[in-house]
Every structure is written in C-alpha cells, then in structure tokens.
Short mmCIF file of C-alpha atoms in Angstrom, two decimals:
data_model
loop_
_atom_site.label_atom_id
_atom_site.label_comp_id
_atom_site.label_asym_id
_atom_site.label_seq_id
_atom_site.Cartn_x
_atom_site.Cartn_y
_atom_site.Cartn_z
CA MET A 134 111.47 130.37 53.06
CA ALA A 135 114.55 129.24 54.87
CA LEU A 136 118.26 129.62 54.32
CA GLU A 137 118.30 126.07 52.92
CA ASP A 138 116.67 127.55 49.85
CA ILE A 139 119.85 129.37 49.01
CA PRO A 140 121.44 127.50 46.11
CA ARG A 141 124.50 125.47 46.87
CA LEU A 142 127.23 124.22 44.61
CA GLY A 143 127.97 120.53 44.33
CA CYS A 144 130.86 121.02 46.73
CA GLY A 145 128.45 122.30 49.40
CA ARG A 146 129.41 126.00 49.30
CA SER A 147 126.45 128.37 49.18
CA ILE A 148 126.18 130.97 46.44
CA ASP A 149 125.48 133.53 49.14
CA ARG A 150 128.83 132.87 50.83
CA ILE A 151 130.75 133.08 47.55
CA TRP A 152 129.01 136.30 46.71
CA ALA A 153 129.78 137.78 50.13
CA THR A 154 133.50 137.08 49.79
CA ILE A 155 133.85 137.76 46.08
CA ASP A 156 136.07 140.80 46.61
CA ARG A 157 138.51 138.81 48.73
CA LEU A 158 141.18 136.40 47.65
CA PRO A 159 139.86 132.87 47.04
CA THR A 160 140.06 130.59 50.09
CA ALA A 161 142.17 127.49 50.07
CA HIS A 162 139.11 125.44 49.14
CA GLU A 163 137.96 127.82 46.44
CA GLU A 164 141.44 127.83 44.89
CA HIS A 165 141.25 124.12 44.32
CA CYS A 166 137.52 123.64 43.75
CA GLU A 167 136.54 123.86 40.09
CA GLN A 168 132.87 124.53 40.89
CA CYS A 169 133.78 127.36 43.22
CA GLN A 170 136.12 128.88 40.65
CA THR A 171 133.45 128.83 37.95
CA ALA A 172 130.86 130.31 40.32
CA ARG A 173 133.32 133.00 41.43
CA THR A 174 134.10 133.96 37.83
CA ARG A 175 130.43 134.12 36.87
CA LEU A 176 129.44 136.11 39.94
CA GLN A 177 132.34 138.48 39.40
CA ARG A 178 131.06 139.04 35.85
CA LEU A 179 127.56 139.65 37.23
CA GLY A 180 128.91 142.10 39.83
CA GLU A 181 130.73 144.06 37.17
CA ALA A 182 127.80 144.06 34.76
CA THR A 183 125.48 145.14 37.58
CA ARG A 184 127.77 148.07 38.42
CA LEU A 185 127.91 149.14 34.78
CA LEU A 186 124.19 148.81 34.24
CA CYS A 187 123.53 150.89 37.35
CA GLU A 188 125.92 153.54 36.15
CA SER A 189 124.63 153.69 32.56
CA ASP A 190 120.96 153.65 33.64
CA LEU A 191 121.69 156.55 35.98
CA HIS A 192 123.11 158.67 33.19
CA ASP A 193 120.95 157.51 30.29
CA PRO A 194 118.82 160.44 29.17
CA ALA A 195 116.39 158.00 27.57
CA LEU A 196 115.67 156.44 31.00
CA LYS A 197 113.85 159.46 32.34
CA PRO A 198 110.20 160.30 32.35
CA ARG A 199 109.17 163.25 30.11
CA PRO A 200 108.96 166.63 31.90
CA GLY A 201 105.16 166.51 31.40
CA ILE A 202 104.95 163.81 34.03
CA GLU A 203 106.28 166.04 36.77
CA ASN A 204 103.90 168.79 35.65
CA ALA A 205 100.93 166.45 35.75
CA ILE A 206 101.81 165.28 39.27
CA MET A 207 102.20 168.90 40.49
CA ASP A 208 98.94 169.91 38.81
CA VAL A 209 97.11 167.31 40.84
CA ALA A 210 98.89 168.38 44.03
CA ARG A 211 98.11 172.04 43.39
CA ALA A 212 94.44 171.30 42.72
CA GLU A 213 94.09 169.28 45.88
CA VAL A 214 96.26 171.31 48.23
CA ARG A 215 94.83 172.06 51.64
CA ARG A 216 95.48 175.59 52.71
CA GLY A 217 94.31 174.97 56.22
CA SER A 218 91.79 177.12 57.92
CA SER A 219 91.83 180.88 57.84
CA ILE A 220 92.41 182.92 60.95
CA LEU A 221 90.51 186.10 61.46
CA LEU A 222 92.92 188.95 62.22
CA ARG A 223 90.67 191.98 62.09
CA SER A 224 86.97 192.64 61.66
CA ALA A 225 85.35 196.01 61.02
CA ASP A 226 82.48 197.46 59.07
CA SER A 227 84.76 198.18 56.14
CA GLY A 228 85.70 194.48 55.91
CA THR A 229 87.61 191.61 57.44
CA THR A 230 91.20 190.56 57.19
CA GLU A 231 92.04 186.89 57.45
CA ILE A 232 95.24 184.97 57.11
CA SER A 233 95.59 181.32 56.08
CA GLU A 234 97.21 178.97 58.48
CA GLN A 235 99.61 178.07 55.69
CA ALA A 236 100.75 181.68 55.27
CA LEU A 237 101.51 181.83 58.98
CA SER A 238 103.38 178.50 58.98
CA SER A 239 105.48 179.49 55.95
CA LEU A 240 106.40 182.76 57.62
CA ILE A 241 107.40 180.82 60.73
CA ARG A 242 109.53 178.50 58.61
CA VAL A 243 111.29 181.42 56.96
CA ALA A 244 112.03 182.73 60.44
CA ALA A 245 113.30 179.33 61.59
CA ALA A 246 115.60 179.10 58.55
CA ALA A 247 117.54 182.03 60.00
CA ILE A 248 118.56 179.89 62.99
CA PRO A 249 121.53 177.60 62.27
CA GLY A 250 121.11 174.01 63.30
CA VAL A 251 117.31 173.93 63.05
CA HIS A 252 115.16 172.41 60.29
CA SER A 253 111.50 173.21 60.82
CA ARG A 254 108.97 170.50 60.11
CA ARG A 255 105.23 170.43 60.82
CA CYS A 256 103.61 173.57 62.10
CA ARG A 257 100.12 173.72 63.66
CA ILE A 258 98.58 176.97 64.71
CA GLU A 259 95.72 177.25 67.18
CA ILE A 260 93.94 180.51 67.41
CA ARG A 261 91.53 182.48 69.43
CA SER A 262 90.24 184.67 66.64
CA ALA A 263 89.73 188.43 66.81
CA THR A 264 85.96 188.08 67.05
CA ALA A 265 86.04 185.55 69.80
CA SER A 266 86.27 187.23 73.16
CA PRO A 267 90.02 187.22 73.91
CA ALA A 268 89.51 186.79 77.62
CA GLY A 269 86.15 185.10 78.27
CA GLU A 270 86.56 185.39 82.00
CA ASP A 271 86.70 189.18 81.76
CA HIS A 272 83.73 189.49 79.46
CA PRO A 273 80.80 187.35 80.49
CA SER A 274 78.48 186.29 77.66
CA GLY A 275 76.28 189.10 76.45
CA THR A 276 79.06 191.69 76.73
CA THR A 277 79.74 193.27 73.41
CA ARG A 278 83.04 194.82 72.45
CA THR A 279 84.57 195.91 69.19
CA ALA A 280 86.59 193.13 67.75
CA THR A 281 89.09 195.47 66.16
CA ASN A 282 91.00 196.10 69.34
CA ALA A 283 90.97 192.49 70.34
CA GLY A 284 93.98 190.95 68.56
CA PRO A 285 93.87 187.22 67.95
CA ARG A 286 95.90 185.08 70.27
CA LEU A 287 98.10 182.53 68.53
CA ILE A 288 99.37 179.24 69.86
CA VAL A 289 102.14 178.14 67.53
CA ASN A 290 103.12 174.47 67.71
CA LEU A 291 106.29 173.84 65.71
CA TRP A 292 108.13 170.53 65.34
CA VAL A 293 111.76 170.71 64.35
CA ALA A 294 114.78 168.57 63.63
CA ALA A 295 117.95 169.78 65.28
CA ALA A 296 121.54 169.38 63.97
CA GLN A 297 123.63 166.83 65.82
CA GLY A 298 125.81 168.46 68.46
CA ILE A 299 124.03 171.79 68.87
CA VAL A 300 123.08 173.06 72.33
CA ILE A 301 119.35 172.50 72.11
CA PRO A 302 117.89 174.78 74.88
CA ARG A 303 119.88 177.80 73.72
CA THR A 304 119.04 177.22 70.04
CA MET A 305 115.36 176.74 70.77
CA GLU A 306 115.33 179.98 72.75
CA ALA A 307 116.83 181.78 69.77
CA LEU A 308 114.22 180.16 67.55
CA ARG A 309 111.41 181.21 69.84
CA GLN A 310 112.72 184.78 69.77
CA GLU A 311 113.06 184.77 66.00
CA ILE A 312 109.43 183.65 65.62
CA GLY A 313 108.38 186.15 68.32
CA ASN A 314 109.91 188.93 66.14
CA ALA A 315 108.84 187.63 62.76
CA LEU A 316 105.07 187.47 63.44
CA PRO A 317 104.62 191.12 64.56
CA ALA A 318 106.93 192.29 61.77
CA GLY A 319 105.53 190.17 58.93
CA VAL A 320 101.84 189.93 59.96
CA GLY A 321 101.27 192.54 62.62
CA ILE A 322 100.15 190.27 65.43
CA GLY A 323 101.87 188.94 68.54
CA ALA A 324 103.26 185.43 68.46
CA GLY A 325 101.35 184.45 71.64
CA THR A 326 102.58 181.04 72.80
CA VAL A 327 105.29 179.25 70.80
CA ASN A 328 105.63 175.54 71.58
CA ILE A 329 108.63 173.89 70.04
CA THR A 330 109.11 170.11 69.90
CA VAL A 331 112.46 168.69 68.83
CA GLU A 332 111.38 165.44 67.24
CA ASP A 333 114.54 164.37 65.43
CA LEU A 334 118.19 165.00 64.96
CA TYR A 335 119.85 165.34 61.59
CA ASP A 336 123.50 164.75 60.57
CA VAL A 337 125.53 167.73 59.57
CA MET B 254 103.72 178.59 45.91
CA GLY B 255 105.64 176.84 43.22
CA ASP B 256 107.55 179.38 41.20
CA HIS B 257 106.87 182.08 43.72
CA GLY B 258 107.79 180.32 46.94
CA PRO B 259 110.59 181.27 49.22
CA GLY B 260 114.01 179.81 48.42
CA PHE B 261 114.43 176.34 49.78
CA GLU B 262 117.12 175.78 52.35
CA PRO B 263 119.61 173.76 50.39
CA ASP B 264 120.77 171.37 53.12
CA LEU B 265 117.32 170.45 54.39
CA ASP B 266 117.10 166.80 55.55
CA GLU B 267 114.52 164.59 53.81
CA GLY B 268 112.47 164.09 57.00
CA SER B 269 111.93 167.83 57.28
CA ILE B 270 110.99 168.12 53.59
CA VAL B 271 108.46 165.29 54.00
CA ALA B 272 106.98 166.91 57.15
CA ARG B 273 106.52 170.19 55.24
CA ALA B 274 104.90 168.39 52.30
CA GLN B 275 102.56 166.77 54.87
CA ASP B 276 101.62 170.32 55.93
CA GLY B 277 100.60 171.07 52.30
CA ASP B 278 103.79 172.79 51.30
CA LEU B 279 103.85 172.38 47.50
CA GLU B 280 107.44 173.42 47.13
CA ALA B 281 108.50 170.70 49.54
CA PHE B 282 106.44 168.13 47.66
CA GLU B 283 107.91 169.23 44.35
CA HIS B 284 111.33 168.67 45.88
CA LEU B 285 110.34 165.10 46.65
CA VAL B 286 108.95 164.59 43.15
CA LEU B 287 112.25 165.76 41.68
CA ALA B 288 114.20 163.53 44.03
CA TYR B 289 112.23 160.34 43.33
CA GLN B 290 110.81 160.50 39.83
CA TYR B 291 113.96 159.26 38.13
CA LYS B 292 114.57 156.52 40.62
CA ILE B 293 111.01 155.22 40.30
CA PHE B 294 111.24 155.51 36.53
CA ARG B 295 114.41 153.39 36.39
CA LEU B 296 112.90 150.76 38.67
CA ALA B 297 109.60 150.67 36.71
CA TYR B 298 111.40 150.58 33.35
CA ARG B 299 113.54 147.62 34.37
CA MET B 300 110.42 145.90 35.76
CA LEU B 301 108.15 146.58 32.77
CA ASN B 302 110.45 147.29 29.79
CA ASP B 303 108.05 149.92 28.53
CA HIS B 304 108.74 153.66 28.62
CA GLY B 305 105.07 154.74 28.64
CA GLU B 306 104.05 152.28 31.33
CA ALA B 307 107.05 153.27 33.45
CA GLU B 308 105.93 156.90 33.20
CA ASP B 309 102.46 155.89 34.27
CA ILE B 310 103.95 154.19 37.35
CA VAL B 311 105.92 157.32 38.18
CA GLN B 312 102.79 159.48 37.90
CA GLU B 313 100.54 157.12 39.82
CA THR B 314 103.05 156.51 42.57
CA LEU B 315 103.79 160.15 43.26
CA THR B 316 100.14 161.20 43.01
CA THR B 317 99.19 158.42 45.44
CA SER B 318 101.99 159.59 47.74
CA TRP B 319 100.62 163.14 47.75
CA ARG B 320 97.18 161.90 48.74
CA GLY B 321 98.47 159.55 51.37
CA LEU B 322 101.22 161.76 52.82
CA ALA B 323 99.16 162.70 55.89
CA MET B 324 98.91 159.00 56.83
CA LEU B 325 102.65 158.53 56.84
CA ALA B 326 103.55 158.44 60.55
CA ASP B 327 107.32 158.36 60.19
CA VAL B 328 108.68 161.12 57.98
CA ASP B 329 111.96 159.21 57.59
CA ALA B 330 110.14 156.27 56.04
CA PHE B 331 109.11 158.20 52.88
CA GLY B 332 111.73 156.65 50.60
CA GLY B 333 110.84 153.12 51.59
CA TRP B 334 107.15 153.86 51.21
CA ILE B 335 107.58 155.31 47.74
CA TYR B 336 109.58 152.30 46.59
CA ARG B 337 106.91 150.01 48.08
CA LEU B 338 104.09 151.82 46.24
CA ALA B 339 106.00 151.75 42.95
CA THR B 340 107.10 148.13 43.21
CA ASN B 341 103.56 146.93 44.00
CA LYS B 342 102.10 148.96 41.13
CA CYS B 343 104.62 147.31 38.80
CA LEU B 344 103.79 143.85 40.13
CA ASP B 345 100.04 144.54 39.76
CA LEU B 346 100.56 145.64 36.18
CA LEU B 347 102.57 142.56 35.33
CA ARG B 348 99.83 140.34 36.87
CA LYS B 349 97.29 142.10 34.69
CA ARG B 350 99.51 141.67 31.67
CA SER B 351 99.89 137.91 32.23
CA ALA B 352 96.16 137.57 32.84
CA HIS B 353 95.41 139.24 29.52
CA ALA B 354 97.93 137.40 27.42
CA VAL B 355 99.42 134.10 28.56
CA ASN B 356 102.22 134.49 26.05
CA CYS B 357 103.51 137.54 27.78
CA THR B 358 105.38 135.40 30.28
CA GLN B 359 107.55 134.16 27.40
CA PRO B 360 110.78 136.05 27.40
CA GLU B 361 110.63 136.50 23.62
CA ASP B 362 107.51 138.56 24.03
CA MET B 363 108.89 140.72 26.76
CA ASP B 364 111.06 142.90 24.69
CA THR B 365 114.25 141.23 25.88
CA SER B 366 115.91 140.65 22.54
CA PRO B 367 119.43 142.14 22.27
CA GLU B 368 118.00 144.74 19.92
CA ALA B 369 115.43 145.77 22.48
CA CYS B 370 118.06 146.04 25.12
CA ALA B 371 120.28 147.97 22.82
CA ARG B 372 117.41 150.38 22.30
CA ALA B 373 117.75 151.47 25.89
CA VAL B 374 121.10 152.91 24.88
CA PRO B 375 120.48 156.35 23.48
CA ALA B 376 121.63 156.78 19.93
CA GLY B 377 124.10 159.48 19.44
CA SER B 378 125.10 159.84 23.07
CA ASP B 379 128.74 160.27 23.94
CA PRO B 380 130.97 157.50 22.61
CA ALA B 381 132.54 156.79 26.00
CA HIS B 382 129.08 156.05 27.38
CA GLU B 383 128.23 153.78 24.47
CA ALA B 384 131.50 151.90 24.78
CA GLU B 385 130.65 151.26 28.41
CA TRP B 386 127.52 149.53 27.29
CA SER B 387 128.85 146.03 27.04
CA ALA B 388 127.57 142.74 25.85
CA GLU B 389 127.60 141.76 29.50
CA GLN B 390 124.84 144.26 30.18
CA ASP B 391 122.81 143.00 27.25
CA GLY B 392 123.09 139.58 28.79
CA LEU B 393 122.27 140.86 32.21
CA THR B 394 119.08 142.68 31.17
CA ALA B 395 117.93 139.82 28.98
CA VAL B 396 118.33 137.21 31.74
CA LEU B 397 116.86 139.60 34.29
CA ASN B 398 113.65 139.72 32.26
CA THR B 399 113.27 135.97 32.42
CA LEU B 400 113.07 135.99 36.22
CA PRO B 401 109.67 135.85 37.93
CA PRO B 402 108.50 139.46 38.68
CA ALA B 403 108.90 139.27 42.45
CA GLN B 404 112.39 137.92 42.16
CA ARG B 405 113.29 140.53 39.59
CA ALA B 406 111.88 143.26 41.88
CA CYS B 407 113.90 141.90 44.77
CA TRP B 408 117.13 141.98 42.72
CA LEU B 409 116.48 145.44 41.28
CA LEU B 410 115.61 146.97 44.69
CA ARG B 411 118.73 145.58 46.30
CA GLU B 412 121.36 145.72 43.50
CA MET B 413 120.24 148.75 41.48
CA HIS B 414 118.62 150.82 44.25
CA GLY B 415 120.47 149.76 47.39
CA ARG B 416 117.31 149.30 49.47
CA SER B 417 117.61 147.39 52.80
CA TYR B 418 116.62 143.70 53.31
CA ALA B 419 114.07 144.79 55.87
CA GLU B 420 112.41 147.27 53.52
CA ILE B 421 112.37 144.88 50.55
CA GLY B 422 110.86 142.23 52.86
CA VAL B 423 107.98 144.58 53.79
CA THR B 424 107.50 145.49 50.13
CA LEU B 425 107.33 141.89 48.93
CA LYS B 426 105.63 140.67 52.10
CA ILE B 427 108.42 138.19 52.91
CA SER B 428 110.89 138.00 55.80
CA PRO B 429 114.35 139.58 55.51
CA THR B 430 115.76 136.07 55.53
CA ALA B 431 113.56 135.16 52.62
CA VAL B 432 114.78 138.32 50.86
CA ARG B 433 118.36 137.03 51.29
CA GLY B 434 117.38 133.66 49.84
CA THR B 435 115.53 135.22 46.91
CA LEU B 436 118.47 137.46 46.13
CA ALA B 437 120.92 134.56 46.24
CA ARG B 438 118.78 132.61 43.83
CA ALA B 439 118.33 135.61 41.55
CA ARG B 440 122.08 136.19 41.44
CA HIS B 441 122.71 132.56 40.80
CA GLU B 442 120.21 132.42 37.96
CA ILE B 443 121.39 135.63 36.38
CA ALA B 444 125.06 134.57 36.61
CA GLU B 445 124.24 131.19 35.07
CA GLY B 446 122.04 132.76 32.40
CA MET B 447 124.72 135.27 31.48
CA SER B 448 127.27 132.51 30.97
CA GLU B 449 124.91 130.93 28.42
CA TRP B 450 124.11 134.28 26.75
CA ARG B 451 125.29 134.18 23.07
CA MET C 24 89.36 209.25 32.38
CA SER C 25 86.00 211.03 32.09
CA GLU C 26 85.10 213.65 34.64
CA GLN C 27 81.51 212.59 34.39
CA PRO C 28 80.24 210.31 37.10
CA LEU C 29 79.66 206.86 35.80
CA GLN C 30 76.20 206.58 37.33
CA GLY C 31 73.76 205.60 34.73
CA SER C 32 76.26 203.68 32.74
CA ILE C 33 76.72 199.98 33.30
CA ILE C 34 79.23 199.05 35.91
CA THR C 35 79.72 195.32 35.88
CA SER C 36 81.13 193.15 38.61
CA GLN C 37 83.82 192.25 36.14
CA LEU C 38 84.84 195.90 35.86
CA ILE C 39 84.93 196.19 39.68
CA ALA C 40 87.08 193.06 39.85
CA SER C 41 89.50 194.51 37.29
CA ILE C 42 89.71 197.86 39.09
CA ALA C 43 90.27 196.07 42.44
CA THR C 44 92.96 193.90 40.87
CA ARG C 45 94.88 196.87 39.49
CA THR C 46 94.57 198.84 42.74
CA THR C 47 95.69 195.86 44.80
CA LEU C 48 98.71 195.06 42.65
CA GLU C 49 99.83 198.69 42.78
CA THR C 50 99.83 198.67 46.59
CA PRO C 51 103.35 198.40 48.08
CA GLY C 52 103.89 195.08 49.87
CA VAL C 53 101.47 193.10 47.67
CA LEU C 54 103.35 190.34 45.76
CA ARG C 55 100.41 188.95 43.87
CA LEU C 56 96.79 187.94 43.93
CA GLU C 57 96.28 184.21 44.43
CA PRO C 58 93.12 182.20 44.37
CA ALA C 59 92.68 179.86 47.29
CA ILE C 60 90.11 177.85 45.43
CA GLN C 61 88.88 175.39 48.02
CA GLY C 62 88.66 177.85 50.86
CA PHE C 63 86.83 180.29 48.69
CA LEU C 64 84.28 177.85 47.36
CA ALA C 65 83.53 176.71 50.87
CA ARG C 66 82.67 180.24 51.86
CA LEU C 67 80.38 180.92 48.87
CA ALA C 68 76.69 180.77 49.41
CA PRO C 69 74.79 178.59 46.88
CA ALA C 70 73.04 181.65 45.51
CA ALA C 71 76.35 183.33 44.80
CA LEU C 72 77.49 180.14 43.04
CA GLN C 73 74.63 180.43 40.57
CA ASN C 74 75.62 183.98 39.83
CA LEU C 75 79.03 182.77 38.81
CA ARG C 76 77.45 181.52 35.58
CA SER C 77 76.67 185.04 34.46
CA PRO C 78 79.93 186.84 35.06
CA GLY C 79 79.97 190.56 34.65
CA SER C 80 76.26 191.15 35.24
CA GLN C 81 75.13 194.29 37.08
CA HIS C 82 73.83 192.21 39.91
CA GLY C 83 76.02 189.33 40.51
CA THR C 84 79.40 187.98 41.32
CA TYR C 85 82.51 187.92 39.18
CA ARG C 86 85.45 185.83 40.34
CA HIS C 87 88.88 185.71 38.81
CA ASN C 88 92.35 184.93 40.08
CA GLY C 89 91.92 185.75 43.71
CA VAL C 90 89.46 188.61 43.24
CA THR C 91 85.70 188.25 43.81
CA ALA C 92 83.54 191.25 43.12
CA THR C 93 79.81 191.35 43.90
CA ILE C 94 77.41 194.14 43.06
CA SER C 95 74.01 194.40 44.62
CA ASP C 96 71.77 197.45 44.99
CA GLY C 97 74.45 199.92 44.03
CA THR C 98 76.99 198.53 46.47
CA ALA C 99 80.16 196.77 45.41
CA ARG C 100 81.71 194.19 47.73
CA VAL C 101 85.12 192.75 47.04
CA HIS C 102 87.06 189.80 48.39
CA LEU C 103 90.81 189.67 47.73
CA GLU C 104 93.27 186.88 48.25
CA ILE C 105 96.77 188.27 48.37
CA ALA C 106 100.33 187.20 48.97
CA THR C 107 102.34 189.86 50.80
CA ASP C 108 106.03 190.67 50.98
CA ILE C 109 107.60 189.54 54.26
CA ALA C 110 109.40 192.93 54.46
CA TYR C 111 105.97 194.55 55.05
CA THR C 112 103.46 194.00 57.80
CA ALA C 113 100.64 192.04 56.24
CA LEU C 114 97.90 193.51 58.36
CA GLN C 115 98.93 197.01 57.35
CA VAL C 116 99.24 196.07 53.70
CA ALA C 117 95.69 194.63 53.89
CA GLU C 118 94.44 197.84 55.46
CA THR C 119 96.04 200.01 52.76
CA VAL C 120 94.62 197.73 50.04
CA ARG C 121 91.16 198.04 51.60
CA GLN C 122 91.28 201.84 51.73
CA ARG C 123 92.60 202.15 48.15
CA VAL C 124 90.07 199.70 46.75
CA ARG C 125 87.22 201.47 48.53
CA GLU C 126 88.45 204.74 47.04
CA SER C 127 88.66 203.39 43.49
CA ILE C 128 85.19 201.83 43.78
CA SER C 129 83.72 205.15 44.90
CA HIS C 130 85.11 206.69 41.64
CA THR C 131 82.76 204.42 39.72
CA GLY C 132 79.74 205.94 41.46
CA LEU C 133 78.97 202.71 43.28
CA THR C 134 79.08 202.57 47.07
CA PRO C 135 82.01 200.60 48.43
CA GLY C 136 80.76 197.75 50.61
CA THR C 137 82.88 195.41 52.66
CA ILE C 138 86.37 194.77 51.26
CA ASP C 139 87.50 191.48 52.73
CA VAL C 140 91.14 190.52 52.46
CA THR C 141 92.62 187.03 52.94
CA ILE C 142 96.39 186.79 53.24
CA VAL C 143 97.25 183.45 51.61
CA ALA C 144 101.04 183.78 51.77
CA VAL C 145 103.70 185.92 53.40
CA GLU C 146 106.96 185.47 51.52
CA PRO C 147 110.31 187.01 50.75
CA HIS C 148 110.16 189.04 47.57
CA ARG C 149 111.90 187.25 44.72
CA GLY C 150 115.08 189.07 43.81
CA ALA C 151 115.19 190.83 47.15
CA THR C 152 118.57 190.41 48.85
CA MET C 153 118.22 188.08 51.77
CA LEU C 154 120.24 189.07 54.79
#
C-alpha cells in the first residue's frame, strides 16, 4: 500500500495532512477552500470524540473484566510455574537439605533491592552441589569424603538494569557485596562467584 | 509467592518486571496481568462489542503470554507483544464469526445501535461522567463498528492505545507506511460517517 | 497426652504428616510449608505414587501441603518444603526443624528415618519492619 492510497479532497489536499495540522490555524488555502474547511471541522469533531471516548472508556467500571479473570490467569500460572532445579546444601544420614534455585534468586533480588539505582532482572545460579566433590583435582575419583563439610559452591549470574547516571562500577561492587553478605546470612552458604551483567539502563 | 511474596519495589521498570516473570516469579507476572488486563479488555471490547468474549481474549492473551514468556528475547518488547497477541486473537474471532454467520458483517447485527452503544455507559454512574458521554461518541462507536476489522484494529491501537506505527505494522503484517495510509482512511471514513450520524 | 507408648496402636502416615506439620510451623524462622508440586512429583518413585491413593495407611505415603510422610517397617521418613524468614539462616532453620521433627516422631514409638528439607523460598516476614 502506498501513500497514494491516503484519501485526498477534491482540492488535492490529503486527509493525512489536514489531520496533522488540525491543531494549528488554517493555512491560507484552507481558509478559502470549502472542502478543506468541511474536512477540518469533521476531523476536529472526530478528534474531540476520540479523546472523550478514550477518557470515558478508561474510567468506565463496566469496561473491565470481572476479578475472576485475573484469578483464572494466575491459577494457570501458579499450576505451571517452574521452580527451577533444587540445589543440595547438606547431606547426612539424618536427611538432606535442598534449596530451590528460585528461593536463592528471590533472596538475591531482595538483597539487590537494597542498592539504589539497580533493578535486578534474570538470575541464573550454577552450582557444584555439596555431594559433588568440591575440588575434583584434590580428590581423585574413588576418594570418599563426608559431604557435610563440603559446602556447595555457587556461581551467581545476575542481570540488572541500572539507573541512568549512576556510577556503574561502584554500584556493582556494592551490589556484589550485598549479595555476598545476604547468602551466608539468609541461607548459610558462601556466595561463591557473583557475575553481574548490566544489560539495560532505566530512566529515573 | 502471591500473597506471601516480598514487597515489590514500587518504581521497578517494566523490563525488569518482565525479566523476573521470565524467571518464574509469580508476583512479577501478576504485576503484568494487573497492568495489562484492562487495556486488553478495552481493546477487545471495542473490537468485538461483547463483554464475555472480551474477557475470553484477556484470559487467553495473558495465559498465552505466561507460556511464551521465556521465548520473548527483548524484555522491553512485552507491551507490543501483548497487544499483538490480543489483536490477532480478536481478528481470528471476527473471522470465525463471519464464517459462521454471513449476516454478522452487517452493522445492524453487530450491536452498534445507539441503544447498544449507550449500554456501554454504566447506569447510575456519576452524572458528570454521563454528561460527558455525548452523541458524538455514540456516532463514533457506531461508525467504528462498520469499519473492516483490520482497519478498526489499526485505528484503536493508534488512537485509543497510542501504539507506534512500527508496532501496529508488525501486528497487522503491513508496513508502517501502510499503517499511516490505513489510519488516514479510517479517520476519513469515521469523520464522514459521524457527519451523517442521525 | 498419654504416657503410654503408642506402639501397638495404629500410627498412620497421615498422623506423622500432621505431627511434622505442627512441629515445623512452631520452629522459629519457618514462615510456612509450601508444596512445590512439580519438583516433588518428579522425585517420587512410581511405587510411592501408587501409595498416594491410600493416604493414611500404616505402610505408605501421605502427602499434603508441602509435607510428605512415609512409613515403612516401623520407620517414618518425612520430606518438608518450607519457606524461611530472611532474618534467619535457612540452613540452620532446616537443621532445627529436622531435629525437632525427629524428636516428635520418636514420641510416637516409630523410628525417625531421614527428614529431608527443601527450602522453596527465603523471604522477608510480612509485617516485619524493613530497614
């Protein structure tokens, strides 16, 4: 479809052009052209009716879905949510303790929320679990050791958006420290490696 | 989760909320549902003129978005994607309607009578609001409903929802230039139609 | 509560689950029990799945809201899915829960088996003042 498809008045003016300049004073041509005047009046009426319809639709309580719709959507989401894999923290005869990847990432986000100018986004956690030999090179295969004293080693990969105008290296260092404190305090394990990627800036 | 989750940071940008929802954060997703359900409903209602069907579009669109979130590469594209899903679901439904009953393309059968339009105004709402509802708007909605579905979608997305030409073009599978042409014709036809209304 | 040991009477997996639930929720730092449905089902052996149809049997598995209790040969095993308060250290909370649940199981006369704990969320406590 080309611009020629835009309707034109008999005088040759395009509707598009009249619409674009509708808030301005009529041009010399428009002032004397009857077709332009009619089109201007009609488009002005349309513009006003559009504005009013927009406004009344926005505030019309009848133009909203019932609350049950939101519940139905969230029920589906809840039923299908992925919690990510579980990470083994501790293993002993009396039982194991695991933590879901999601629990770790939500803890990391709470920590990140304490740093001004940072919005945390995706979070991926890689793990060398407590049962896996924490340092394979020190313990050749066949070596047994109690897993309880071998803490899991985390590799936290966090993507963030940073506020416009902040000093990024200093802020990211503060974020890294906050996460480094939050994991031992909230979970009881070291943060291991924390990789932060600033993927976007947001307006303040 | 849900009711129990940690308090949401109030000034969070949408891209960050989308990224968290992609991670399976239900609270973030609920935030998106709250932000978009009314917008989608208003679009679907003006496309379909049916409260129940518009609700179905809201539910289907947001459920689809939950399932497809992981595939969304650009977190800042969520809004455009949601509008595209909703618009295409509306157009599909209208195609099904016209396939089932040829008469449905007649404006008379599309619930566009002044009474039907007036029904969109809530009875007993505040008088100032009702006074604002003018005959002009009756005319506008009635003529709007006589436009072909794609043209109507184009006009609604631009004029009622402020979406960009580029985004509307992707949604309707036409170029941004064609969007401009379609809009101009829609405005022309509605303006003409309104002048003949009553 | 009776001083008599409960051996000889019927201890069901449902009772064990209910005891474990109460003990867990009374442990400081536990916010709630929460079922992580998909993760849990993936871990269940097919045999255990069949037992789900006869909840509360003496030999079998009872699962409810984040607690799974299994009794076999006089031993009770429990799996718990908990959300913990961010003000506590989750690993320590899990350890305390494990000890307390073991203790309350031993009061029933059954032998406490493995008590597995999965931490599904670590969150600020609602109503707690955020600094």
